[in-house]
Amino acid sequence: MKRIAILGSTGSIGRSTLRVAESYPERFQIVTLAAGSNLETALEQVRHWRPRVISMATETSAATLRSRLRKEGLNDVEVVHGAAGTVRVATHPEADFVVSAIVGVAGLEATYDAVKAGKMVGLANKECLVAAGELITAEARKQGKPLLPIDSEHNAVHQCLRGGRIEEVERIWLTASGGPFLHTPRSEFASITVEQALNHPTWKMGRRITIDSATLMNKGFEVIEACRLFHIPPAKVEVIVHPQSTIHSMVEFVDGSILAQFSVTDMRLPILYALTYPERIPSEMRFAVSDLRHLDFCPPDLKKFPCLRLAYEAVEAGGAKTVALNAADEVAVAAFLEGTIGFNDIPRLIEEVLDATESGKLESIAQVLAADAAARRSAHERVARSGRSTRKTGRLRATSFA
Amino acid sequence: MKRIAILGSTGSIGRSTLRVAESYPERFQIVTLAAGSNLETALEQVRHWRPRVISMATETSAATLRSRLRKEGLNDVEVVHGAAGTVRVATHPEADFVVSAIVGVAGLEATYDAVKAGKMVGLANKECLVAAGELITAEARKQGKPLLPIDSEHNAVHQCLRGGRIEEVERIWLTASGGPFLHTPRSEFASITVEQALNHPTWKMGRRITIDSATLMNKGFEVIEACRLFHIPPAKVEVIVHPQSTIHSMVEFVDGSILAQFSVTDMRLPILYALTYPERIPSEMRFAVSDLRHLDFCPPDLKKFPCLRLAYEAVEAGGAKTVALNAADEVAVAAFLEGTIGFNDIPRLIEEVLDATESGKLESIAQVLAADAAARRSAHERVARSGRSTRKTGRLRATSFA
């Protein structure tokens, strides 16, 4: 029986993890949950899973949940809240495996503490590797515990890497769907609308990650994550566009052999893999290999998608630069979604923030959070200074940050 | 330093193995060779590699080689011959790794003896698994030594299998180029000429294996080899047509993940993999992943290619049936190449021989060889009885074995 803590239980990955746990009641037990502020979902999860502890985002929502639970006679569930509550959930002595799926930098401290407490950790939170990857992976190596990636690309790489030792890797090939603008001429990029950008061809996802997929920044983050997770230099991580997103990623070994992984596009698969690693257990998530017909590939166009280049530059410099990359992107994407800036302004704004950021090693999660806050301020200032919504037939004028 | 014995040193795989050894002189030493009857090539190989022992096919060629070597002052190379000579090469105490690459049943005894002597064995000889697979794999398991496949498909499977345990395998997917008649209507199969059948789209190979690729019998043999090599039932081995032959094979695991292997189509790659396993060492055989564009797949048509069905039936029955399958195919292909029978007669003849063969467990290599001889006699009789060359505008009339 594996005892699981979920950071971000009411989010998409959190709910998928619970569905996996539900399918294998003899294997998995949910011991602690960190929910957001969705009270009803949290309440249902407590009713169903009876965890030892649940943490809510705020003191108020924790108090409400506590009184609701008391009314239902569920007095044995401890309700905590905030950052300290999340840490308590992540480091609970009964938890063997921590699923880190809180979106944003909010989950950093708790994930780091889980690793320090010697837990197996499944990572679904991008920031853990993009912003705090150097710290967290160093700690995991110290603990001698693997970090298991819960996203289709790095999970695929993790699987392919079983075909050899890490020193035998020539290159990691991350596949990219190419996003909705793979075939859009560069000249039309300035007039890309929010609606167009939110229309991702393969995956249904949240708004920010959908825009990050459209700019290929998401793939840039994945390059950084791959470097940190697998202790490999950026020069050994490549991106190849694969519109069907069937192959989730590939590993090329020094002898010239390449291993590729594919499967149905269902997040429960990498979750199951992470939860059961190094075992594999039967699932019903079957890819119909006999229905396989065509797989297409092409190289990414770095001129159309400068975000990918920026990610390589940031991870090359390391430290505060990748923190700034993530923070600036979050601000820029939000501004784009609000109609304040144009599509081409996203990479422009990020590049400006990166240029204004000193690269420097970060020694603690506190320093990561400080660098994150500084980059956000810098990005917000730049948006405020020059962003102006000029809606005309649903399109946004590209603004300049010169 | 790995010390290598090569059974079949003057053949294609043998020569590729020597090229690999030449590229890594600090890693590999050639200690013994079993050549065929190509005296000049054998002589060159002795000059270059100075093996302890070389075996020739016949007493005459051994005597000639011995006197030529004496003239050159190469007195320290022992020259032996025949079946006993091949066994001596395969079981030489200084050999760590035996490459089994003698075509046909001639290499069976020596390969079996090498396994019994506790050598690591790289298998490039189809008959070792198709005809004597049950015996050889049982012995390898007893010795606790892996059998390493030296052909692109099983080598690919071997690599993919590193992603999990054998009990975690749902299916093995062997890819097939589909051969030159993938798109030829079934109605035209009766009039397929030798020239058409020898025109393989992807690989340049010997005449028999090229015809076996055109009938898909080669893929059928590979199904049998996969069953034996990986101890997996025929129901778990599938074939998928992949005309580019880029992906060499795939393994589907019980959790729904699929691993696929690809590389350049150069036999030195699986040879290198086998020789260095479980290590991987750098090679210059690079597949340009960034040039990857399209991969196509479709299911095989068992009506057009009954040989594939026959292979499944033979391995299901086991024992003498797979011996007969191989023997009958060899006779049938030779008859087709001589113009004695038509293309559609190949599976017909094999099926008749299979039907006339009692399935039964074979307990020794001697029994395998006896079953092989019996099936050959049966096939030859059938060819003689009904085969009649009727050349007309380069085409052969389909004959009947009714």
Tab-separated table of N, CA and C in Angstrom, chain B residues 195-265:
chain	number	residue	atom	x	y	z
B	195	GLU	N	12.431	-11.626	-60.456
B	195	GLU	CA	13.044	-10.307	-60.486
B	195	GLU	C	12.270	-9.311	-59.621
B	196	GLN	N	10.939	-9.336	-59.747
B	196	GLN	CA	10.103	-8.442	-58.926
B	196	GLN	C	10.299	-8.749	-57.444
B	197	ALA	N	10.333	-10.034	-57.126
B	197	ALA	CA	10.420	-10.430	-55.721
B	197	ALA	C	11.779	-10.105	-55.113
B	198	LEU	N	12.803	-10.035	-55.951
B	198	LEU	CA	14.144	-9.749	-55.422
B	198	LEU	C	14.391	-8.250	-55.230
B	199	ASN	N	13.416	-7.442	-55.603
B	199	ASN	CA	13.592	-6.004	-55.553
B	199	ASN	C	13.046	-5.419	-54.249
B	200	HIS	N	13.751	-5.640	-53.129
B	200	HIS	CA	13.265	-5.190	-51.815
B	200	HIS	C	13.434	-3.681	-51.648
B	201	PRO	N	12.394	-3.018	-51.091
B	201	PRO	CA	12.431	-1.553	-51.049
B	201	PRO	C	13.437	-0.961	-50.069
B	202	THR	N	13.773	-1.650	-48.975
B	202	THR	CA	14.554	-0.982	-47.926
B	202	THR	C	15.951	-1.564	-47.729
B	203	TRP	N	16.013	-2.882	-47.570
B	203	TRP	CA	17.284	-3.507	-47.209
B	203	TRP	C	17.879	-4.217	-48.432
B	204	LYS	N	19.222	-4.195	-48.499
B	204	LYS	CA	19.934	-5.031	-49.469
B	204	LYS	C	20.369	-6.289	-48.730
B	205	MET	N	19.875	-7.438	-49.171
B	205	MET	CA	20.127	-8.670	-48.427
B	205	MET	C	20.371	-9.814	-49.400
B	206	GLY	N	20.620	-10.998	-48.829
B	206	GLY	CA	20.775	-12.208	-49.645
B	206	GLY	C	19.468	-12.557	-50.335
B	207	ARG	N	19.548	-13.526	-51.304
B	207	ARG	CA	18.383	-13.845	-52.119
B	207	ARG	C	17.263	-14.508	-51.308
B	208	ARG	N	17.620	-15.465	-50.443
B	208	ARG	CA	16.537	-16.143	-49.723
B	208	ARG	C	15.789	-15.171	-48.810
B	209	ILE	N	16.542	-14.379	-48.056
B	209	ILE	CA	15.879	-13.491	-47.096
B	209	ILE	C	15.078	-12.413	-47.831
B	210	THR	N	15.513	-12.054	-49.028
B	210	THR	CA	14.752	-11.065	-49.801
B	210	THR	C	13.401	-11.653	-50.224
B	211	ILE	N	13.407	-12.907	-50.663
B	211	ILE	CA	12.129	-13.551	-51.001
B	211	ILE	C	11.288	-13.727	-49.727
B	212	ASP	N	11.937	-14.111	-48.628
B	212	ASP	CA	11.205	-14.249	-47.359
B	212	ASP	C	10.597	-12.913	-46.928
B	213	SER	N	11.229	-11.826	-47.286
B	213	SER	CA	10.661	-10.513	-46.975
B	213	SER	C	9.468	-10.222	-47.872
B	214	ALA	N	9.538	-10.686	-49.111
B	214	ALA	CA	8.441	-10.450	-50.056
B	214	ALA	C	7.193	-11.251	-49.697
B	215	THR	N	7.394	-12.429	-49.101
B	215	THR	CA	6.234	-13.261	-48.698
B	215	THR	C	5.799	-12.955	-47.267
B	216	LEU	N	6.552	-12.136	-46.577
B	216	LEU	CA	6.416	-11.869	-45.133
B	216	LEU	C	6.768	-13.074	-44.269
B	217	MET	N	7.295	-14.156	-44.895
B	217	MET	CA	7.735	-15.288	-44.077
B	217	MET	C	8.837	-14.865	-43.125
B	218	ASN	N	9.679	-13.954	-43.602
B	218	ASN	CA	10.749	-13.458	-42.750
B	218	ASN	C	10.171	-12.869	-41.458
B	219	LYS	N	9.061	-12.138	-41.603
B	219	LYS	CA	8.421	-11.560	-40.415
B	219	LYS	C	7.826	-12.667	-39.556
B	220	GLY	N	7.322	-13.700	-40.234
B	220	GLY	CA	6.814	-14.866	-39.491
B	220	GLY	C	7.918	-15.512	-38.661
B	221	PHE	N	9.091	-15.689	-39.271
B	221	PHE	CA	10.221	-16.230	-38.512
B	221	PHE	C	10.533	-15.330	-37.319
B	222	GLU	N	10.452	-14.032	-37.553
B	222	GLU	CA	10.755	-13.096	-36.462
B	222	GLU	C	9.743	-13.199	-35.323
B	223	VAL	N	8.482	-13.479	-35.670
B	223	VAL	CA	7.470	-13.702	-34.625
B	223	VAL	C	7.907	-14.883	-33.763
B	224	ILE	N	8.323	-15.957	-34.421
B	224	ILE	CA	8.763	-17.156	-33.698
B	224	ILE	C	9.985	-16.847	-32.843
B	225	GLU	N	10.951	-16.147	-33.446
B	225	GLU	CA	12.162	-15.773	-32.706
B	225	GLU	C	11.807	-14.942	-31.470
B	226	ALA	N	10.878	-13.996	-31.638
B	226	ALA	CA	10.487	-13.134	-30.512
B	226	ALA	C	9.873	-13.975	-29.395
B	227	CYS	N	8.997	-14.906	-29.761
B	227	CYS	CA	8.362	-15.777	-28.759
B	227	CYS	C	9.424	-16.509	-27.945
B	228	ARG	N	10.409	-17.063	-28.642
B	228	ARG	CA	11.415	-17.868	-27.960
B	228	ARG	C	12.407	-17.015	-27.183
B	229	LEU	N	12.874	-15.968	-27.828
B	229	LEU	CA	13.904	-15.121	-27.221
B	229	LEU	C	13.387	-14.435	-25.954
B	230	PHE	N	12.127	-13.989	-26.005
B	230	PHE	CA	11.615	-13.201	-24.888
B	230	PHE	C	10.607	-13.983	-24.036
B	231	HIS	N	10.477	-15.295	-24.292
B	231	HIS	CA	9.598	-16.160	-23.492
B	231	HIS	C	8.199	-15.586	-23.395
B	232	ILE	N	7.601	-15.386	-24.547
B	232	ILE	CA	6.312	-14.703	-24.604
B	232	ILE	C	5.422	-15.473	-25.586
B	233	PRO	N	4.129	-15.633	-25.292
B	233	PRO	CA	3.277	-16.425	-26.187
B	233	PRO	C	3.008	-15.696	-27.510
B	234	PRO	N	2.728	-16.448	-28.575
B	234	PRO	CA	2.481	-15.842	-29.898
B	234	PRO	C	1.375	-14.786	-29.878
B	235	ALA	N	0.389	-14.963	-28.998
B	235	ALA	CA	-0.710	-13.998	-28.942
B	235	ALA	C	-0.223	-12.612	-28.530
B	236	LYS	N	0.944	-12.557	-27.919
B	236	LYS	CA	1.476	-11.269	-27.473
B	236	LYS	C	2.476	-10.672	-28.462
B	237	VAL	N	2.626	-11.304	-29.622
B	237	VAL	CA	3.542	-10.765	-30.631
B	237	VAL	C	2.729	-10.369	-31.860
B	238	GLU	N	2.801	-9.105	-32.234
B	238	GLU	CA	2.026	-8.618	-33.379
B	238	GLU	C	2.969	-8.021	-34.418
B	239	VAL	N	2.458	-7.960	-35.626
B	239	VAL	CA	3.223	-7.362	-36.718
B	239	VAL	C	2.478	-6.126	-37.206
B	240	ILE	N	3.206	-5.050	-37.419
B	240	ILE	CA	2.606	-3.855	-38.010
B	240	ILE	C	3.492	-3.419	-39.178
B	241	VAL	N	2.846	-3.118	-40.297
B	241	VAL	CA	3.606	-2.718	-41.482
B	241	VAL	C	4.026	-1.253	-41.337
B	242	HIS	N	5.287	-1.000	-41.612
B	242	HIS	CA	5.857	0.349	-41.469
B	242	HIS	C	6.860	0.498	-42.616
B	243	PRO	N	6.366	0.989	-43.778
B	243	PRO	CA	7.158	0.932	-45.014
B	243	PRO	C	8.547	1.573	-44.917
B	244	GLN	N	8.692	2.635	-44.119
B	244	GLN	CA	10.012	3.284	-44.051
B	244	GLN	C	11.036	2.459	-43.279
B	245	SER	N	10.569	1.477	-42.504
B	245	SER	CA	11.466	0.671	-41.658
B	245	SER	C	12.340	1.549	-40.761
B	246	THR	N	11.819	2.700	-40.373
B	246	THR	CA	12.591	3.572	-39.478
B	246	THR	C	12.542	3.022	-38.059
B	247	ILE	N	11.314	2.822	-37.578
B	247	ILE	CA	11.145	2.193	-36.263
B	247	ILE	C	11.366	0.700	-36.438
B	248	HIS	N	12.297	0.140	-35.682
B	248	HIS	CA	12.687	-1.254	-35.893
B	248	HIS	C	11.797	-2.225	-35.144
B	249	SER	N	11.181	-1.780	-34.091
B	249	SER	CA	10.158	-2.541	-33.374
B	249	SER	C	9.732	-1.787	-32.130
B	250	MET	N	8.696	-2.324	-31.445
B	250	MET	CA	8.121	-1.609	-30.310
B	250	MET	C	7.692	-2.605	-29.237
B	251	VAL	N	7.622	-2.124	-28.007
B	251	VAL	CA	7.098	-2.942	-26.916
B	251	VAL	C	6.002	-2.162	-26.213
B	252	GLU	N	4.852	-2.796	-26.083
B	252	GLU	CA	3.721	-2.195	-25.369
B	252	GLU	C	3.662	-2.811	-23.972
B	253	PHE	N	3.638	-1.959	-22.954
B	253	PHE	CA	3.599	-2.456	-21.585
B	253	PHE	C	2.167	-2.471	-21.052
B	254	VAL	N	1.973	-3.209	-19.967
B	254	VAL	CA	0.613	-3.385	-19.429
B	254	VAL	C	-0.042	-2.087	-18.991
B	255	ASP	N	0.779	-1.076	-18.651
B	255	ASP	CA	0.183	0.185	-18.198
B	255	ASP	C	-0.292	1.047	-19.368
B	256	GLY	N	0.029	0.631	-20.602
B	256	GLY	CA	-0.414	1.398	-21.759
B	256	GLY	C	0.691	2.208	-22.411
B	257	SER	N	1.887	2.173	-21.835
B	257	SER	CA	3.021	2.868	-22.450
B	257	SER	C	3.648	1.993	-23.511
B	258	ILE	N	4.082	2.634	-24.588
B	258	ILE	CA	4.741	1.906	-25.667
B	258	ILE	C	6.115	2.517	-25.886
B	259	LEU	N	7.132	1.679	-25.956
B	259	LEU	CA	8.467	2.154	-26.304
B	259	LEU	C	8.813	1.638	-27.696
B	260	ALA	N	9.417	2.510	-28.489
B	260	ALA	CA	9.814	2.156	-29.848
B	260	ALA	C	11.297	2.475	-29.999
B	261	GLN	N	11.994	1.691	-30.831
B	261	GLN	CA	13.410	1.969	-31.064
B	261	GLN	C	13.627	2.264	-32.530
B	262	PHE	N	14.460	3.245	-32.827
B	262	PHE	CA	14.870	3.451	-34.208
B	262	PHE	C	16.328	3.888	-34.272
B	263	SER	N	16.878	3.830	-35.460
B	263	SER	CA	18.296	4.116	-35.678
B	263	SER	C	18.538	4.016	-37.174
B	264	VAL	N	19.770	4.307	-37.595
B	264	VAL	CA	20.087	4.074	-38.992
B	264	VAL	C	19.979	2.578	-39.263
B	265	THR	N	19.734	2.210	-40.532
B	265	THR	CA	19.647	0.789	-40.862
B	265	THR	C	21.030	0.283	-41.238
